[in-house]
Structure formats: structure tokens, C-alpha cells
Amino acid sequence: MEAAITILALLFVAFIALGVYATVKAVGAAKRGVDRTITQARRTVEDTTLRAKSFGQTGVAGELAQLRLALRTSMRATQDALHAGVAEDSSLAESVGLFRRLSAHGLELDEELKRLEREPDRATVAGLLPQLRERTERITHSADSLRWAARDRARQFADDDLDALNAQIDIEAGALRHWTVEERPGTLQGPEAGAARGRDAGVEWPEPAAGSGNSSTADESWGGPAREEAPQAITAPDPHLRTKYPWQKSARPETTN
């Protein structure tokens, strides 16, 4: 009895622990989903603001917005391309590692550009623009190189697979069109081949009787070919009906004096 109570208590505790674990996991997943949604919404709003500034403002503020927009667009496109490709091609793992290191420089540059947007000394910011533009171009060039290399690799694999598939389809199509049977050595051709096939199939075609003309037999009247007469059964000749020839001697009676 005590053992059964202990087992029930352990099961109850296990169910409670499992429920708590499932609840924590569900809350964590929901929190991550909410954070992801908030991050995407903030990113969308910020990109829209930068796009508006790059087209609506001139001078230092407009150029800073253009640099940030170009940097963020390139980095995000490369990140999406690498993460999508590494799921199918494990060799891109090293490229993903390099992109993480490049992302650290990109995030640092984006934060610096963001601070300079609020800088009141426009003259000093204008003097820093050539250096900032060069850093942005170097980072975006590296990101674009990784992205296009990954895309070219995926496209090359797709082309190779398509070439192999086309070759297999061509072979199969040629095999389907090759419906003629190759002649083997010793195979009869022409009428002899047809006669041989008829004998193999168990069909006998009788030779036409000489001088038969247009006469027809009872078998032909039913639409079938005339058959040869069946051979007569061999029976012993009757000695009384034997034909007498002049050179034969008469049989002597058995009882003579």
C-alpha cells in the first residue's frame, strides 16, 4: 500500500514538473515571437525613416541617411541569403562565420552613423564623411561578395543537377524510340523468318496440292484451310484377298498321298 502511494506521489510530481516545463517553454516561445515582431516593426519604421530622409533631406543629414540605408540593406540581404543557403549546403558555415565578424563592423558603423545624425556640429561631420563613405563601401562590398558567391554556388549546383537530369531524359527518350529488335547471328529473315515463326507458334500451313485448280474441300467451305487426309491405320492383309500373280505357284494342300 505504501509503495502504491509513493508511486502515485512520484507520478504527480512528475506531471507537475512536466507542466511547469511546458509552460516555461511556451512563455519563452511567445516572448521570442513578440520580441521578433517588435524588432521587425522597429526595423521597418527605421528603414522607412531613413529612406524618407535620404530623399527629403540634403547635405550632411541626407548623406548620412543614405549611408545607413545602403549599409543596412546590404547586410540584411546577405544575412538572409546565407541563412537560407546554409540549410541546404553545409559548406556555407564558414561563410556564415565570416559574415558574423563582418556584422560586428557593420553594427559598429551603423551606430556611429546614427550618433552623427544627432551631432549639431555639421562642419565636423562633413569632414568625416569621406572616411565614413569608404568604410561603408568596404563593408557593403564584402557583404555583396559573400551574397553573390553563395547565390552563384547555389545556381551552379542547380545547373549541374539540371544537366544531369537532361542527360538521363535524353537516354530514356532514345531507349523509348528504339523499338526495332536487333538481328542476332543465325536469325532468318524475310519469308523464311515468317515460316519459322509460324512453326514455332504451332501453326502448320499445308502445301497446295498439285493440279487442284479451283476445287475446294469441305474444310474450305467453312472458311478454314484444306487439311491433308489423315493416314489410314496399318492393318494386316487378309490372306484370302491377296492378289495372284502369274509367277506365283499354287499352294499345295496340306494332306496329299
Coordinates of N, CA and C in Angstrom, one line a residue:
M1 N 0.8 -1.2 0.0 CA 0.0 0.0 0.0 C 0.9 1.3 0.0
E2 N 1.9 1.2 0.9 CA 2.8 2.4 1.0 C 3.5 2.6 -0.4
A3 N 3.9 1.5 -1.0 CA 4.6 1.6 -2.3 C 3.7 2.2 -3.4
A4 N 2.4 1.8 -3.4 CA 1.5 2.4 -4.4 C 1.3 3.9 -4.1
I5 N 1.2 4.3 -2.9 CA 1.1 5.7 -2.5 C 2.3 6.5 -3.0
T6 N 3.5 5.9 -2.8 CA 4.8 6.5 -3.2 C 4.8 6.7 -4.7
I7 N 4.4 5.7 -5.5 CA 4.4 5.7 -6.9 C 3.5 6.8 -7.4
L8 N 2.3 6.9 -6.8 CA 1.3 7.9 -7.2 C 1.8 9.3 -6.9
A9 N 2.5 9.5 -5.8 CA 3.1 10.8 -5.4 C 4.2 11.2 -6.4
L10 N 5.0 10.2 -6.8 CA 6.1 10.5 -7.8 C 5.5 10.9 -9.2
L11 N 4.4 10.1 -9.6 CA 3.8 10.5 -10.8 C 3.2 11.9 -10.8
F12 N 2.6 12.2 -9.7 CA 2.0 13.6 -9.5 C 3.1 14.6 -9.6
V13 N 4.2 14.4 -8.9 CA 5.3 15.4 -9.0 C 5.8 15.5 -10.4
A14 N 6.0 14.3 -11.1 CA 6.5 14.3 -12.5 C 5.5 15.1 -13.4
F15 N 4.2 14.9 -13.2 CA 3.3 15.6 -14.1 C 3.3 17.1 -13.8
I16 N 3.5 17.5 -12.5 CA 3.6 18.9 -12.2 C 4.9 19.5 -12.8
A17 N 6.0 18.8 -12.7 CA 7.2 19.3 -13.3 C 7.1 19.4 -14.8
L18 N 6.5 18.4 -15.5 CA 6.3 18.5 -16.9 C 5.4 19.7 -17.3
G19 N 4.4 19.9 -16.5 CA 3.5 21.1 -16.8 C 4.3 22.4 -16.7
V20 N 5.1 22.5 -15.6 CA 5.8 23.7 -15.4 C 6.8 23.9 -16.6
Y21 N 7.5 22.8 -17.0 CA 8.5 22.9 -18.1 C 7.8 23.4 -19.4
A22 N 6.6 22.7 -19.7 CA 5.9 23.1 -20.9 C 5.4 24.5 -20.8
T23 N 5.0 25.0 -19.7 CA 4.6 26.4 -19.5 C 5.7 27.4 -19.8
V24 N 6.9 27.1 -19.2 CA 8.0 27.9 -19.4 C 8.5 28.0 -20.8
K25 N 8.4 26.8 -21.5 CA 8.8 26.8 -22.9 C 7.8 27.6 -23.8
A26 N 6.5 27.5 -23.5 CA 5.5 28.2 -24.2 C 5.7 29.7 -24.0
V27 N 5.9 30.1 -22.7 CA 6.1 31.5 -22.5 C 7.3 32.1 -23.1
G28 N 8.4 31.3 -23.1 CA 9.6 31.7 -23.8 C 9.4 31.8 -25.3
A29 N 8.7 30.9 -25.9 CA 8.5 31.0 -27.3 C 7.6 32.2 -27.7
A30 N 6.6 32.4 -26.8 CA 5.8 33.6 -27.1 C 6.5 34.9 -26.9
K31 N 7.4 34.9 -25.9 CA 8.2 36.1 -25.7 C 9.2 36.4 -26.9
R32 N 9.8 35.3 -27.4 CA 10.7 35.4 -28.5 C 9.9 35.9 -29.7
G33 N 8.7 35.3 -29.9 CA 7.9 35.8 -31.0 C 7.5 37.3 -30.9
V34 N 7.2 37.7 -29.7 CA 6.8 39.1 -29.5 C 8.0 40.0 -29.8
D35 N 9.2 39.6 -29.2 CA 10.4 40.4 -29.4 C 10.8 40.4 -30.9
R36 N 10.6 39.3 -31.6 CA 10.9 39.3 -33.0 C 10.0 40.2 -33.8
T37 N 8.7 40.2 -33.4 CA 7.8 41.1 -34.1 C 8.1 42.5 -33.8
I38 N 8.4 42.9 -32.6 CA 8.8 44.2 -32.2 C 10.0 44.7 -33.0
T39 N 11.0 43.8 -33.0 CA 12.3 44.1 -33.7 C 12.0 44.4 -35.2
Q40 N 11.2 43.5 -35.8 CA 10.9 43.7 -37.2 C 10.1 45.0 -37.5
A41 N 9.2 45.3 -36.6 CA 8.4 46.6 -36.7 C 9.3 47.8 -36.5
R42 N 10.2 47.7 -35.5 CA 11.2 48.8 -35.3 C 12.1 49.0 -36.5
R43 N 12.6 47.9 -37.1 CA 13.4 47.9 -38.2 C 12.7 48.5 -39.4
T44 N 11.5 48.1 -39.6 CA 10.7 48.7 -40.8 C 10.5 50.1 -40.6
V45 N 10.2 50.6 -39.4 CA 10.0 52.0 -39.2 C 11.3 52.8 -39.4
E46 N 12.4 52.2 -38.9 CA 13.6 52.9 -39.1 C 14.1 53.0 -40.5
D47 N 13.9 51.9 -41.3 CA 14.2 51.9 -42.7 C 13.4 52.9 -43.4
T48 N 12.1 53.0 -43.1 CA 11.2 53.9 -43.8 C 11.7 55.3 -43.5
T49 N 12.1 55.6 -42.2 CA 12.5 56.9 -41.9 C 13.8 57.3 -42.6
L50 N 14.7 56.3 -42.7 CA 16.0 56.6 -43.4 C 15.7 56.8 -44.9
R51 N 14.8 56.1 -45.4 CA 14.5 56.3 -46.9 C 13.9 57.7 -47.1
A52 N 13.1 58.1 -46.2 CA 12.4 59.4 -46.3 C 13.5 60.5 -46.1
K53 N 14.4 60.3 -45.2 CA 15.5 61.3 -45.0 C 16.4 61.4 -46.2
S54 N 16.7 60.2 -46.8 CA 17.7 60.2 -47.9 C 17.1 60.9 -49.1
F55 N 15.8 60.9 -49.3 CA 15.2 61.6 -50.4 C 14.7 63.0 -50.1
G56 N 14.4 63.2 -48.8 CA 13.8 64.5 -48.5 C 14.8 65.5 -47.9
Q57 N 15.9 65.1 -47.5 CA 16.9 66.0 -46.9 C 18.1 66.0 -47.8
T58 N 18.8 67.2 -47.7 CA 20.0 67.4 -48.5 C 21.2 67.6 -47.5
G59 N 22.4 67.6 -48.0 CA 23.5 68.0 -47.2 C 24.0 66.8 -46.4
V60 N 24.5 67.1 -45.2 CA 25.1 66.0 -44.3 C 24.1 65.0 -43.9
A61 N 22.9 65.5 -43.4 CA 21.9 64.6 -42.9 C 21.4 63.6 -44.0
G62 N 21.2 64.1 -45.2 CA 20.7 63.2 -46.2 C 21.8 62.2 -46.6
E63 N 23.1 62.6 -46.6 CA 24.1 61.6 -47.0 C 24.3 60.6 -45.9
L64 N 24.2 61.0 -44.6 CA 24.3 60.0 -43.5 C 23.2 59.0 -43.6
A65 N 22.0 59.5 -44.0 CA 20.8 58.6 -44.1 C 21.0 57.6 -45.3
Q66 N 21.6 58.1 -46.4 CA 21.9 57.2 -47.5 C 22.9 56.1 -47.1
L67 N 24.0 56.5 -46.4 CA 25.0 55.6 -46.0 C 24.4 54.5 -45.1
R68 N 23.6 54.9 -44.1 CA 22.9 53.9 -43.2 C 22.0 53.0 -44.0
L69 N 21.2 53.6 -44.9 CA 20.3 52.7 -45.6 C 21.0 51.7 -46.5
A70 N 22.1 52.1 -47.2 CA 22.8 51.2 -48.0 C 23.5 50.1 -47.2
L71 N 24.0 50.5 -46.0 CA 24.7 49.5 -45.2 C 23.7 48.5 -44.7
R72 N 22.5 48.9 -44.2 CA 21.6 48.0 -43.6 C 20.9 47.1 -44.6
T73 N 20.7 47.7 -45.8 CA 20.1 46.9 -46.9 C 21.0 45.8 -47.3
S74 N 22.3 46.1 -47.5 CA 23.2 45.1 -48.0 C 23.5 44.0 -46.9
M75 N 23.6 44.4 -45.7 CA 23.8 43.4 -44.6 C 22.6 42.5 -44.4
R76 N 21.4 43.0 -44.5 CA 20.3 42.2 -44.3 C 20.1 41.2 -45.4
A77 N 20.3 41.7 -46.6 CA 20.2 40.8 -47.8 C 21.2 39.6 -47.7
T78 N 22.4 40.0 -47.3 CA 23.4 38.9 -47.2 C 23.1 37.9 -46.1
Q79 N 22.6 38.4 -45.0 CA 22.3 37.6 -43.9 C 21.1 36.6 -44.3
D80 N 20.1 37.1 -45.0 CA 19.0 36.2 -45.4 C 19.5 35.2 -46.4
A81 N 20.4 35.6 -47.3 CA 20.9 34.6 -48.3 C 21.7 33.5 -47.7
L82 N 22.6 33.9 -46.8 CA 23.5 32.9 -46.2 C 22.7 31.9 -45.3
H83 N 21.8 32.5 -44.5 CA 21.0 31.6 -43.6 C 20.1 30.7 -44.4
A84 N 19.6 31.1 -45.5 CA 18.8 30.2 -46.4 C 19.6 29.2 -47.1
G85 N 20.9 29.5 -47.4 CA 21.7 28.6 -48.2 C 22.4 27.6 -47.3
V86 N 22.7 27.9 -46.0 CA 23.4 27.0 -45.2 C 22.5 25.8 -44.8
A87 N 21.2 26.0 -44.8 CA 20.3 24.9 -44.5 C 20.4 23.8 -45.6
E88 N 20.8 24.1 -46.8 CA 20.9 23.1 -47.9 C 22.4 22.8 -48.2
D89 N 23.3 23.7 -47.9 CA 24.7 23.5 -48.2 C 25.5 23.8 -47.0
S90 N 26.0 22.7 -46.4 CA 26.8 22.9 -45.1 C 28.1 23.6 -45.3
S91 N 28.6 23.6 -46.5 CA 29.9 24.3 -46.8 C 29.8 25.8 -46.6
L92 N 28.6 26.3 -46.5 CA 28.5 27.8 -46.3 C 28.6 28.2 -44.8
A93 N 28.9 27.2 -43.9 CA 29.0 27.5 -42.5 C 30.2 28.5 -42.2
E94 N 31.3 28.3 -43.0 CA 32.4 29.2 -42.8 C 32.1 30.6 -43.3
S95 N 31.3 30.7 -44.4 CA 30.9 32.0 -44.8 C 30.0 32.7 -43.8
V96 N 29.1 31.9 -43.1 CA 28.3 32.5 -42.1 C 29.2 33.0 -40.9
G97 N 30.2 32.2 -40.6 CA 31.1 32.7 -39.6 C 31.8 34.0 -40.0
L98 N 32.3 34.1 -41.2 CA 32.9 35.4 -41.7 C 31.9 36.5 -41.7
F99 N 30.6 36.2 -42.0 CA 29.6 37.3 -42.0 C 29.4 37.8 -40.6
R100 N 29.4 36.9 -39.6 CA 29.2 37.4 -38.2 C 30.3 38.4 -37.9
R101 N 31.5 38.1 -38.2 CA 32.6 39.0 -38.0 C 32.4 40.3 -38.7
L102 N 32.0 40.2 -40.0 CA 31.7 41.4 -40.7 C 30.5 42.2 -40.1
S103 N 29.5 41.5 -39.6 CA 28.4 42.2 -39.0 C 28.8 43.0 -37.8
A104 N 29.8 42.6 -37.1 CA 30.2 43.4 -35.9 C 30.7 44.7 -36.4
H105 N 31.5 44.7 -37.5 CA 32.0 46.0 -38.0 C 30.8 46.8 -38.6
G106 N 29.8 46.2 -39.2 CA 28.7 46.9 -39.7 C 27.8 47.5 -38.7
L107 N 27.6 46.8 -37.6 CA 26.8 47.3 -36.5 C 27.5 48.5 -35.8
E108 N 28.8 48.4 -35.7 CA 29.6 49.5 -35.1 C 29.5 50.7 -36.0
L109 N 29.6 50.6 -37.3 CA 29.5 51.7 -38.2 C 28.1 52.3 -38.2
D110 N 27.1 51.4 -38.1 CA 25.7 51.9 -38.1 C 25.4 52.7 -36.9
E111 N 26.0 52.3 -35.7 CA 25.8 53.1 -34.5 C 26.5 54.4 -34.6
E112 N 27.7 54.4 -35.2 CA 28.4 55.7 -35.4 C 27.7 56.6 -36.3
L113 N 27.1 56.1 -37.4 CA 26.4 57.0 -38.3 C 25.1 57.5 -37.6
K114 N 24.5 56.7 -36.8 CA 23.3 57.1 -36.0 C 23.6 58.2 -35.1
R115 N 24.8 58.1 -34.4 CA 25.2 59.2 -33.4 C 25.5 60.5 -34.2
L116 N 26.1 60.4 -35.4 CA 26.5 61.6 -36.1 C 25.2 62.3 -36.7
E117 N 24.1 61.5 -36.8 CA 22.9 62.2 -37.3 C 22.4 63.2 -36.3
R118 N 22.7 63.0 -35.0 CA 22.3 63.9 -33.9 C 23.3 64.9 -33.5
E119 N 24.5 64.9 -34.2 CA 25.6 65.8 -34.0 C 25.2 67.2 -34.5
P120 N 25.3 68.2 -33.6 CA 25.0 69.6 -34.1 C 26.1 70.2 -34.9
D121 N 27.3 69.8 -34.7 CA 28.4 70.3 -35.5 C 28.5 69.7 -36.9
R122 N 27.8 70.3 -37.8 CA 27.7 69.8 -39.2 C 29.1 69.9 -39.9
A123 N 29.9 70.9 -39.6 CA 31.1 71.0 -40.3 C 32.1 69.8 -40.0
T124 N 32.1 69.5 -38.7 CA 33.0 68.3 -38.3 C 32.5 67.0 -38.9
V125 N 31.1 66.9 -39.0 CA 30.6 65.7 -39.6 C 30.9 65.6 -41.1
A126 N 30.8 66.8 -41.7 CA 31.1 66.8 -43.2 C 32.5 66.4 -43.4
G127 N 33.4 66.8 -42.5 CA 34.8 66.4 -42.7 C 35.0 64.9 -42.5
L128 N 34.2 64.2 -41.8 CA 34.3 62.8 -41.5 C 33.6 62.0 -42.6
L129 N 32.8 62.6 -43.5 CA 32.0 61.9 -44.5 C 32.9 61.0 -45.4
P130 N 34.0 61.5 -46.0 CA 34.8 60.7 -46.9 C 35.2 59.4 -46.2
Q131 N 35.7 59.5 -45.0 CA 36.1 58.3 -44.3 C 35.0 57.3 -44.0
L132 N 33.8 57.9 -43.6 CA 32.6 57.1 -43.4 C 32.1 56.4 -44.6
R133 N 32.2 57.1 -45.7 CA 31.8 56.6 -47.0 C 32.7 55.4 -47.4
E134 N 34.0 55.6 -47.2 CA 34.9 54.5 -47.6 C 34.7 53.2 -46.7
R135 N 34.5 53.4 -45.4 CA 34.2 52.3 -44.6 C 32.9 51.6 -45.0
T136 N 31.9 52.4 -45.3 CA 30.6 51.8 -45.7 C 30.8 51.0 -47.0
E137 N 31.5 51.5 -48.0 CA 31.7 50.8 -49.2 C 32.5 49.5 -49.0
R138 N 33.5 49.5 -48.1 CA 34.2 48.3 -47.9 C 33.4 47.2 -47.3
I139 N 32.6 47.6 -46.3 CA 31.7 46.6 -45.6 C 30.7 46.1 -46.6
T140 N 30.0 47.0 -47.3 CA 29.0 46.5 -48.3 C 29.6 45.7 -49.4
H141 N 30.8 46.1 -49.8 CA 31.4 45.3 -50.9 C 31.7 43.9 -50.4
S142 N 32.2 43.7 -49.2 CA 32.4 42.4 -48.7 C 31.1 41.6 -48.5
A143 N 30.1 42.3 -48.0 CA 28.8 41.6 -47.8 C 28.2 41.2 -49.2
D144 N 28.3 42.0 -50.2 CA 27.8 41.7 -51.5 C 28.6 40.5 -52.1
S145 N 29.9 40.5 -51.9 CA 30.7 39.4 -52.4 C 30.3 38.1 -51.8
L146 N 30.0 38.0 -50.5 CA 29.6 36.8 -49.9 C 28.2 36.4 -50.4
R147 N 27.3 37.4 -50.6 CA 26.0 37.1 -51.0 C 26.0 36.5 -52.4
W148 N 26.7 37.2 -53.3 CA 26.7 36.7 -54.7 C 27.4 35.4 -54.9
A149 N 28.5 35.2 -54.1 CA 29.2 33.9 -54.2 C 28.2 32.8 -53.7
A150 N 27.5 33.0 -52.7 CA 26.5 32.0 -52.2 C 25.5 31.7 -53.3
R151 N 25.0 32.8 -53.9 CA 23.9 32.6 -55.0 C 24.5 31.9 -56.2
D152 N 25.7 32.3 -56.6 CA 26.4 31.6 -57.7 C 26.6 30.1 -57.5
R153 N 27.0 29.8 -56.2 CA 27.2 28.4 -55.9 C 25.9 27.6 -56.0
A154 N 24.8 28.2 -55.4 CA 23.5 27.5 -55.5 C 23.0 27.4 -56.9
R155 N 23.2 28.4 -57.7 CA 22.8 28.3 -59.1 C 23.7 27.3 -59.9
Q156 N 25.0 27.2 -59.6 CA 25.8 26.2 -60.3 C 25.4 24.8 -60.0
F157 N 25.0 24.6 -58.7 CA 24.5 23.3 -58.3 C 23.2 22.9 -59.0
A158 N 22.4 23.9 -59.1 CA 21.1 23.7 -59.8 C 21.3 23.4 -61.3
D159 N 22.3 24.1 -61.9 CA 22.6 23.9 -63.3 C 23.2 22.5 -63.5
D160 N 24.1 22.1 -62.6 CA 24.7 20.7 -62.7 C 23.6 19.7 -62.6
D161 N 22.7 19.8 -61.6 CA 21.6 18.9 -61.5 C 20.7 18.8 -62.7
L162 N 20.4 20.0 -63.3 CA 19.6 20.1 -64.5 C 20.3 19.4 -65.6
D163 N 21.6 19.6 -65.8 CA 22.3 19.0 -66.9 C 22.3 17.4 -66.8
A164 N 22.5 17.0 -65.5 CA 22.4 15.5 -65.3 C 21.0 15.0 -65.6
L165 N 20.0 15.7 -65.2 CA 18.6 15.3 -65.4 C 18.3 15.3 -66.9
N166 N 18.8 16.3 -67.7 CA 18.6 16.3 -69.1 C 19.3 15.2 -69.8
A167 N 20.5 14.8 -69.4 CA 21.2 13.7 -70.0 C 20.4 12.4 -69.7
Q168 N 19.9 12.2 -68.5 CA 19.1 11.0 -68.2 C 17.8 10.9 -69.1
I169 N 17.2 12.1 -69.2 CA 16.0 12.1 -70.0 C 16.3 11.8 -71.5
D170 N 17.4 12.3 -72.0 CA 17.7 12.0 -73.4 C 18.0 10.6 -73.6
I171 N 18.7 9.9 -72.6 CA 18.9 8.5 -72.7 C 17.6 7.7 -72.7
E172 N 16.7 8.1 -71.8 CA 15.5 7.4 -71.7 C 14.6 7.6 -72.9
A173 N 14.6 8.8 -73.5 CA 13.9 9.1 -74.7 C 14.4 8.3 -75.9
G174 N 15.7 8.2 -76.0 CA 16.3 7.3 -77.0 C 16.0 5.9 -76.9
A175 N 15.9 5.4 -75.6 CA 15.6 4.0 -75.4 C 14.1 3.7 -75.8
L176 N 13.2 4.7 -75.5 CA 11.8 4.6 -75.8 C 11.6 4.6 -77.3
R177 N 12.4 5.3 -78.1 CA 12.2 5.3 -79.5 C 12.9 4.1 -80.2
H178 N 13.7 3.4 -79.5 CA 14.4 2.2 -80.1 C 13.5 1.0 -80.0
W179 N 12.5 1.0 -80.8 CA 11.6 -0.2 -80.8 C 11.9 -1.3 -81.7
T180 N 12.9 -1.2 -82.6 CA 13.3 -2.2 -83.5 C 14.2 -3.2 -82.7
V181 N 14.1 -4.5 -83.1 CA 14.8 -5.6 -82.5 C 16.1 -5.8 -83.3
E182 N 17.2 -5.9 -82.6 CA 18.5 -6.1 -83.3 C 18.5 -7.6 -83.8
E183 N 19.0 -7.8 -85.1 CA 19.1 -9.1 -85.6 C 20.3 -9.8 -85.0
R184 N 20.0 -11.0 -84.5 CA 21.1 -11.8 -83.9 C 21.7 -12.7 -85.0
P185 N 22.9 -13.2 -84.8 CA 23.5 -14.1 -85.8 C 22.7 -15.4 -85.9
G186 N 22.5 -15.8 -87.2 CA 21.8 -17.0 -87.5 C 20.3 -16.8 -87.5
T187 N 19.8 -15.6 -87.4 CA 18.3 -15.4 -87.4 C 17.9 -15.3 -88.9
L188 N 16.8 -16.0 -89.2 CA 16.3 -16.0 -90.5 C 15.5 -14.7 -90.8
Q189 N 15.6 -14.3 -92.0 CA 14.9 -13.0 -92.4 C 14.0 -13.3 -93.6
G190 N 13.0 -12.4 -93.8 CA 12.1 -12.5 -94.9 C 11.1 -13.6 -94.7
P191 N 10.7 -14.2 -95.8 CA 9.6 -15.3 -95.8 C 10.1 -16.4 -94.9
E192 N 11.4 -16.8 -94.9 CA 11.8 -17.9 -94.1 C 11.6 -17.6 -92.6
A193 N 11.9 -16.3 -92.2 CA 11.6 -16.0 -90.8 C 10.2 -16.1 -90.5
G194 N 9.3 -15.7 -91.4 CA 7.8 -15.8 -91.2 C 7.4 -17.3 -91.0
A195 N 7.9 -18.1 -91.9 CA 7.6 -19.6 -91.8 C 8.1 -20.2 -90.5
A196 N 9.3 -19.8 -90.1 CA 9.9 -20.3 -88.9 C 9.0 -19.9 -87.7
R197 N 8.6 -18.6 -87.7 CA 7.8 -18.1 -86.6 C 6.4 -18.9 -86.6
G198 N 5.9 -19.2 -87.8 CA 4.6 -20.0 -87.8 C 4.8 -21.4 -87.3
R199 N 5.9 -22.0 -87.5 CA 6.2 -23.3 -87.0 C 6.4 -23.3 -85.5
D200 N 7.1 -22.2 -85.1 CA 7.3 -22.1 -83.6 C 6.0 -21.9 -82.9
A201 N 5.1 -21.2 -83.5 CA 3.8 -21.0 -82.8 C 2.9 -22.1 -82.9
G202 N 3.2 -23.3 -83.5 CA 2.4 -24.4 -83.6 C 1.4 -24.4 -84.7
V203 N 1.6 -23.6 -85.7 CA 0.7 -23.5 -86.9 C 1.3 -24.1 -88.1
E204 N 0.6 -25.0 -88.7 CA 1.1 -25.7 -89.9 C 0.3 -25.3 -91.1
W205 N 1.0 -24.8 -92.1 CA 0.4 -24.3 -93.4 C 0.6 -25.4 -94.4
P206 N -0.4 -26.1 -94.9 CA -0.2 -27.2 -95.9 C 0.2 -26.7 -97.2
E207 N 1.0 -27.5 -97.9 CA 1.4 -27.2 -99.2 C 0.2 -27.4 -100.2
P208 N 0.0 -26.5 -101.1 CA -1.1 -26.7 -102.1 C -0.9 -27.9 -103.0
A209 N -2.0 -28.7 -103.1 CA -1.9 -29.9 -103.9 C -1.8 -29.6 -105.4
A210 N -0.9 -30.4 -106.1 CA -0.6 -30.1 -107.5 C -1.9 -30.4 -108.3
G211 N -2.3 -29.6 -109.2 CA -3.4 -29.8 -110.1 C -4.7 -29.7 -109.4
S212 N -4.8 -29.1 -108.2 CA -6.0 -29.0 -107.5 C -6.9 -27.9 -108.1
G213 N -6.4 -27.0 -108.8 CA -7.2 -25.9 -109.5 C -8.0 -25.1 -108.5
N214 N -9.2 -24.9 -108.9 CA -10.1 -24.1 -108.0 C -11.0 -24.9 -107.2
S215 N -10.7 -26.2 -107.1 CA -11.6 -27.1 -106.2 C -11.4 -26.7 -104.8
S216 N -12.4 -27.0 -104.0 CA -12.3 -26.7 -102.6 C -12.8 -27.9 -101.8
T217 N -12.3 -28.1 -100.7 CA -12.7 -29.2 -99.8 C -13.8 -28.7 -98.8
A218 N -14.3 -29.7 -98.1 CA -15.3 -29.4 -97.1 C -14.8 -28.5 -96.0
D219 N -13.5 -28.6 -95.7 CA -12.9 -27.7 -94.7 C -12.9 -26.3 -95.2
E220 N -12.6 -26.1 -96.5 CA -12.5 -24.7 -97.1 C -13.9 -24.1 -97.1
S221 N -15.0 -24.9 -97.2 CA -16.3 -24.3 -97.2 C -16.7 -23.6 -95.9
W222 N -16.0 -24.0 -94.8 CA -16.3 -23.3 -93.6 C -15.3 -22.2 -93.3
G223 N -14.6 -21.8 -94.3 CA -13.6 -20.7 -94.1 C -12.3 -21.1 -93.6
G224 N -12.0 -22.4 -93.4 CA -10.7 -22.8 -92.9 C -9.9 -23.4 -94.0
P225 N -8.6 -23.5 -93.9 CA -7.7 -24.1 -95.0 C -8.0 -25.6 -95.1
A226 N -7.8 -26.1 -96.3 CA -7.9 -27.5 -96.5 C -6.9 -28.3 -95.8
R227 N -7.2 -29.4 -95.1 CA -6.3 -30.2 -94.4 C -6.0 -31.4 -95.1
E228 N -4.8 -32.0 -95.0 CA -4.5 -33.2 -95.6 C -5.2 -34.3 -94.9
E229 N -5.5 -35.4 -95.7 CA -6.3 -36.5 -95.2 C -5.4 -37.3 -94.2
A230 N -6.0 -37.7 -93.2 CA -5.3 -38.4 -92.1 C -4.9 -39.7 -92.6
P231 N -3.7 -40.2 -92.3 CA -3.2 -41.5 -92.8 C -4.0 -42.6 -92.3
Q232 N -4.2 -43.7 -93.1 CA -5.0 -44.8 -92.7 C -4.2 -45.7 -91.8
A233 N -5.0 -46.3 -90.9 CA -4.3 -47.2 -89.9 C -3.8 -48.4 -90.7
I234 N -2.6 -48.9 -90.3 CA -1.9 -50.1 -90.9 C -2.5 -51.3 -90.3
T235 N -3.1 -52.2 -91.1 CA -3.7 -53.5 -90.6 C -3.1 -54.6 -91.4
A236 N -3.2 -55.8 -90.8 CA -2.6 -57.0 -91.5 C -3.4 -57.3 -92.7
P237 N -2.8 -57.6 -93.8 CA -3.5 -58.0 -95.0 C -4.3 -59.3 -94.9
D238 N -5.4 -59.4 -95.5 CA -6.2 -60.6 -95.5 C -5.6 -61.6 -96.5
P239 N -5.2 -62.8 -96.0 CA -4.5 -63.8 -97.0 C -5.4 -64.2 -98.1
H240 N -6.7 -64.2 -97.9 CA -7.7 -64.7 -98.9 C -7.9 -63.6 -100.0
L241 N -7.6 -62.4 -99.7 CA -7.8 -61.3 -100.6 C -6.5 -60.9 -101.3
R242 N -5.5 -61.7 -101.1 CA -4.2 -61.3 -101.8 C -4.3 -61.4 -103.3
T243 N -3.6 -60.6 -104.0 CA -3.6 -60.6 -105.4 C -2.7 -61.7 -106.0
K244 N -3.2 -62.4 -106.9 CA -2.5 -63.5 -107.5 C -1.7 -63.0 -108.7
Y245 N -0.5 -63.4 -108.8 CA 0.4 -63.0 -109.9 C 0.8 -64.3 -110.7
P246 N 1.0 -64.2 -112.0 CA 1.3 -65.4 -112.8 C 2.5 -66.2 -112.4
W247 N 3.5 -65.5 -111.8 CA 4.7 -66.2 -111.5 C 4.7 -66.9 -110.1
Q248 N 3.6 -66.7 -109.4 CA 3.5 -67.4 -108.1 C 2.9 -68.8 -108.3
K249 N 3.4 -69.8 -107.5 CA 3.0 -71.1 -107.5 C 1.8 -71.3 -106.7
S250 N 1.0 -72.3 -107.1 CA -0.2 -72.6 -106.3 C 0.2 -73.3 -105.0
A251 N -0.5 -73.0 -104.0 CA -0.3 -73.6 -102.7 C -0.7 -75.1 -102.7
R252 N 0.1 -75.9 -102.2 CA -0.2 -77.3 -102.2 C -1.0 -77.6 -101.0
P253 N -2.0 -78.6 -101.2 CA -2.8 -78.9 -100.0 C -1.9 -79.6 -98.9
E254 N -2.4 -79.5 -97.7 CA -1.6 -80.0 -96.6 C -1.7 -81.5 -96.6
T255 N -2.8 -82.1 -97.0 CA -2.9 -83.6 -97.0 C -2.8 -84.1 -98.4
T256 N -1.7 -84.8 -98.7 CA -1.5 -85.4 -100.0 C -1.1 -86.8 -99.8
N257 N -1.4 -87.6 -100.8 CA -0.9 -89.0 -100.8 C 0.4 -89.2 -101.5

